[in-house]
Short mmCIF file of C-alpha atoms in Angstrom, two decimals:
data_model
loop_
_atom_site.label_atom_id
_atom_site.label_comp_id
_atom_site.label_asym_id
_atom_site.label_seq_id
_atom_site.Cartn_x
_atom_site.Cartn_y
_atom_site.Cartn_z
CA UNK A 733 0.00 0.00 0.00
CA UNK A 734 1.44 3.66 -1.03
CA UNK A 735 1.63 6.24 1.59
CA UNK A 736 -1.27 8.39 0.88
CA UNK A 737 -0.29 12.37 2.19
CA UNK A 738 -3.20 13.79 4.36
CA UNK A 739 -4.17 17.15 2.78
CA UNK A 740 -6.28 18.10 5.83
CA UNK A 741 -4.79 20.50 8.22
CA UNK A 742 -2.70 20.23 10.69
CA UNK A 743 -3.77 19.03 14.58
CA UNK A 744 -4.24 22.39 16.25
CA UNK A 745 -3.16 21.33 19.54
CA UNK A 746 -0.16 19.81 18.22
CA UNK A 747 1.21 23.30 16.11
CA UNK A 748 2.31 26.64 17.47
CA UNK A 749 4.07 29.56 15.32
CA UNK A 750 7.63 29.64 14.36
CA UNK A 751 8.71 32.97 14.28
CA UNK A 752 10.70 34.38 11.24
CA UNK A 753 13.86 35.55 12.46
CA UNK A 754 15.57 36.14 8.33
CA UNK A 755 19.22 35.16 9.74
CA UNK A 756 19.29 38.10 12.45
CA UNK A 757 19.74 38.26 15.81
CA UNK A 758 18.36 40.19 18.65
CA UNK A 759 20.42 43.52 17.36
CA UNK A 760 19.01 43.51 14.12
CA UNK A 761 22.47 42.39 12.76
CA UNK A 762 22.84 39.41 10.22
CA UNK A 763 24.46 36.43 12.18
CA UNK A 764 23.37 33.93 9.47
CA UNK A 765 23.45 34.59 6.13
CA UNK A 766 21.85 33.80 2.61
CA UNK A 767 18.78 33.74 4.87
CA UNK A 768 15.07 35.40 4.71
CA UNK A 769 11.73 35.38 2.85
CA UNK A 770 10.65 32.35 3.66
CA UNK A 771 6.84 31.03 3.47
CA UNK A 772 4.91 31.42 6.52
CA UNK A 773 4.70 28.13 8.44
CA UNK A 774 3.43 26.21 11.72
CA UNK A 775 5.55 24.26 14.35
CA UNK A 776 4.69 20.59 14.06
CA UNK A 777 4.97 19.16 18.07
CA UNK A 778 7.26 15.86 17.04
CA UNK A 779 7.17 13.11 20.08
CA UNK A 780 10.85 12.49 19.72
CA UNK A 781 10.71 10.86 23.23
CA UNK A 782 8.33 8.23 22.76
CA UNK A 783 7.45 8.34 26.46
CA UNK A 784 4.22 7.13 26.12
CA UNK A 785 4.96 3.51 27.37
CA UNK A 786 2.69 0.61 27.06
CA UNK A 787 -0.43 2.76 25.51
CA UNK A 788 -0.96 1.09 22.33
CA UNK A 789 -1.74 3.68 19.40
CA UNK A 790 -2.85 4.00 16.01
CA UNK A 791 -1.64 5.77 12.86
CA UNK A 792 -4.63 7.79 11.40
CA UNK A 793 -2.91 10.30 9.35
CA UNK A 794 0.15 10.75 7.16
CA UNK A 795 1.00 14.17 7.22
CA UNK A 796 3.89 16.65 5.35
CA UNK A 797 6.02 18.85 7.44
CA UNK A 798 7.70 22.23 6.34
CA UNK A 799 10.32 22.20 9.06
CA UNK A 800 11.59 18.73 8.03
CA UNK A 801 12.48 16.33 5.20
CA UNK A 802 10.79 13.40 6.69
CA UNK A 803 7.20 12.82 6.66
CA UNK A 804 5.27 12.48 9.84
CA UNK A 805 2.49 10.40 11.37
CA UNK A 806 -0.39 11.62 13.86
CA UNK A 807 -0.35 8.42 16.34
CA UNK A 808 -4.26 8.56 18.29
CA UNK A 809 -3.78 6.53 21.70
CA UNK A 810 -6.27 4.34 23.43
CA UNK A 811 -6.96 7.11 26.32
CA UNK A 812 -7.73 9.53 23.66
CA UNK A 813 -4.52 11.58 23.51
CA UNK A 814 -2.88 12.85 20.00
CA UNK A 815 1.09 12.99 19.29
CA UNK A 816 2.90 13.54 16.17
CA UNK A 817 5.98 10.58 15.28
CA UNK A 818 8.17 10.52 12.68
CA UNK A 819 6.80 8.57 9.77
CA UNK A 820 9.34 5.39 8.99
CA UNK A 821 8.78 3.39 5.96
CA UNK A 822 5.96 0.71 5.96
CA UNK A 823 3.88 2.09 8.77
CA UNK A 824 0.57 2.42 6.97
CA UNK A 825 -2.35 4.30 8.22
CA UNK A 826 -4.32 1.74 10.64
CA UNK A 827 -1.05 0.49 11.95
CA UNK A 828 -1.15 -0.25 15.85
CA UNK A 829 2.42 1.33 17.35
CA UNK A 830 3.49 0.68 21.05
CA UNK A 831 6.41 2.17 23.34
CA UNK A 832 7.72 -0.52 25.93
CA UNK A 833 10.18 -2.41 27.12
CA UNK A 834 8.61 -5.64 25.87
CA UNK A 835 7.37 -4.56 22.64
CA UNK A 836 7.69 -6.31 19.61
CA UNK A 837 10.00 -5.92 16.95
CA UNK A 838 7.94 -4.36 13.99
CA UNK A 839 8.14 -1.23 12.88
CA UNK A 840 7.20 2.09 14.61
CA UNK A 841 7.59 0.15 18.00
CA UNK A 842 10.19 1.97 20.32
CA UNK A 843 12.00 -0.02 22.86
CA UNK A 844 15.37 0.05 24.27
CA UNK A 845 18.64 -0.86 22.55
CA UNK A 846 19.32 -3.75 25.05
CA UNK A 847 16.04 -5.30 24.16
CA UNK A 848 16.59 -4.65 20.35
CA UNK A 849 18.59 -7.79 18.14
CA UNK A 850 21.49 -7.35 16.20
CA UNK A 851 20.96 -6.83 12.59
CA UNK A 852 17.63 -4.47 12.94
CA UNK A 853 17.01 -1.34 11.77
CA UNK A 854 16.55 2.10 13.89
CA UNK A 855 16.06 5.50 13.92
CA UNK A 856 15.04 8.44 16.24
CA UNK A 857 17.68 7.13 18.94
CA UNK A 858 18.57 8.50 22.11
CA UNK A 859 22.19 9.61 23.44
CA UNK A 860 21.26 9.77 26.63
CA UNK A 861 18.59 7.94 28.41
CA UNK A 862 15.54 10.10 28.61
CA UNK A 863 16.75 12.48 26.48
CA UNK A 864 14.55 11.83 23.10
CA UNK A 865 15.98 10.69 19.81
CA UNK A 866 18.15 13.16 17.90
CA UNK A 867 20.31 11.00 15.96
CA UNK A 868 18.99 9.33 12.53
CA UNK A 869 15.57 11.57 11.79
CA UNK A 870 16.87 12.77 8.26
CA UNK A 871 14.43 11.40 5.40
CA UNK A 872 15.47 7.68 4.97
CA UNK A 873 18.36 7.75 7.93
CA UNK A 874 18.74 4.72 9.77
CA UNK A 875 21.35 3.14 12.01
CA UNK A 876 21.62 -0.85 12.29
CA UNK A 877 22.44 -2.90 15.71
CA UNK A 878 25.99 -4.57 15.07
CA UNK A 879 27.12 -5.62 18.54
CA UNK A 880 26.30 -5.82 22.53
CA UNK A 881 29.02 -5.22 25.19
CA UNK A 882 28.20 -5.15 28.25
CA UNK A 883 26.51 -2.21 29.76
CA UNK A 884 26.71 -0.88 25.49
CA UNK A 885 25.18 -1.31 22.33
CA UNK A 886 27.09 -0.63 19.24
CA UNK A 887 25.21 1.01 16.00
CA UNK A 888 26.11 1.47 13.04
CA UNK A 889 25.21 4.90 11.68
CA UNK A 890 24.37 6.09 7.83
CA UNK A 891 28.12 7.70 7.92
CA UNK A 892 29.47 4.35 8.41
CA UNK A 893 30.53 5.13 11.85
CA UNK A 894 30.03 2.37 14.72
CA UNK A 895 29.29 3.91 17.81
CA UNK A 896 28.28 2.65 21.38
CA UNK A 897 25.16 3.81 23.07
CA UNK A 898 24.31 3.09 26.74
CA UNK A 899 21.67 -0.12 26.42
CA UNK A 900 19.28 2.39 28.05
CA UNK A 901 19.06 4.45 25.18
CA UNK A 902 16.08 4.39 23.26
CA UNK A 903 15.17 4.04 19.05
CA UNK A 904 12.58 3.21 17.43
CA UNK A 905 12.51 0.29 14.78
CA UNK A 906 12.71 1.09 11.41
CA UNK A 907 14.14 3.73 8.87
CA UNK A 908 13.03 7.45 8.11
CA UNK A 909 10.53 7.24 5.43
CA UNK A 910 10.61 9.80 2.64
CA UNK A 911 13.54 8.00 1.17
CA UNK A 912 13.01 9.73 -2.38
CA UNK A 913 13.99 13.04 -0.85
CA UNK A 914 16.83 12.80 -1.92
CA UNK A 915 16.10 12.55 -5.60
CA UNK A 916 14.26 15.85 -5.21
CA UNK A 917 14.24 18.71 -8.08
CA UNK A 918 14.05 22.38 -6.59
CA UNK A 919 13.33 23.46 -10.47
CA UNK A 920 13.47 27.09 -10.14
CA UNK A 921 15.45 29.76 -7.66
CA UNK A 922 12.16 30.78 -6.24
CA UNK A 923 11.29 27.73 -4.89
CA UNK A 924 14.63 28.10 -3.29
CA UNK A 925 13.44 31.35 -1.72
CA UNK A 926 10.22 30.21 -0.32
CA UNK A 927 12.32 27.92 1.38
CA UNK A 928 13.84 31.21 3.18
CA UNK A 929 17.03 30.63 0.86
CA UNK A 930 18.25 33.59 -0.21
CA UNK A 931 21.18 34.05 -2.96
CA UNK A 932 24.91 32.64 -2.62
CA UNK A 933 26.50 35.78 -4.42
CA UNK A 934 30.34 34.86 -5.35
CA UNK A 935 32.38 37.45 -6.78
#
């Protein structure tokens, strides 16, 4: 089954405004540049923690997000309450999604690296326990479980790098869907500009 893109709007409670700030800081003066212009947009509220353990939810909507290159998913729980997730490939609306420490290993499940085999794919994984994911939640990123040792897990990330993570830590199975991202035209400089782009001017 192809993803199907929601074209509804957003969840209200899960948005707030992002501010345009055009590359200046709070003097006025440009502290980033080749920045500005850019289309208005909302804040999408991501669950990168995934703290919701043992509350089984379901995916009802595929959504785009302006603020990333990944797609996301709006996961509604049994007890009613709505959270946004980063959409990994083959989660299909109707999917059932769980957070625990004795979840299975399918995809969109989030558990922790000691209770996750060698050989899988993750993404959306912690540094430090508690923290929330922040490694792996470009389009299509994924890391893969190579080793255990001891009180460590070692991943290998899309860079090619192995690195350890404490067996706390935790990811959620899967990769980042989106995957043709990177086979993405921008066709025209404007499009570059509502993207709050502005001109690299050399010479």
């Amino acid at each position: 089954m192809a993803k199907s893109i929601s074209s509804q709007k957003p969840q209200k409670s899960l948005i707030k405004i992002l501010k345009k700030h055009s590359g200046r800081d709070r003097s006025g003066k440009i502290s980033v540049r080749h920045q500005g212009n850019r289309q208005k947009r909302y804040y999408r509220i991501i669950d990168f923690k995934r703290d919701k353990y043992d509350v089984e939810g379901v995916v009802t909507k595929i959504e785009y997000d302006p603020n990333r290159n990944a797609d996301i998913a709006l996961i509604e729980y049994k007890d009613g309450e709505k959270r946004y997730i980063l959409h990994p490939v083959k989660l299909e609306i109707g999917s059932k999604i769980l957070s625990s420490k004795t979840a299975e290993i399918v995809v969109g499940n989030a558990l922790p690296l000691d209770n996750i085999p060698v050989g899988i794919e993750v993404h959306n994984i912690e540094l430090y326990e508690g923290q929330g994911g922040i490694m792996a939640r470009g389009a299509g990123t994924y890391a893969v479980v190579v080793a255990k040792d001891g009180y460590y897990v070692h991943l290998k990330l899309a860079s090619g790098e192995v690195r350890k993570f404490n067996k706390k830590c935790c990811a959620t199975v899967g990769r980042v869907g989106n995957i043709e991202h990177k086979d993405m035209v921008i066709g025209k400089a404007g499009r570059k500009r509502l993207m709050g782009i502005r001109p690299t001017v050399r010479g």
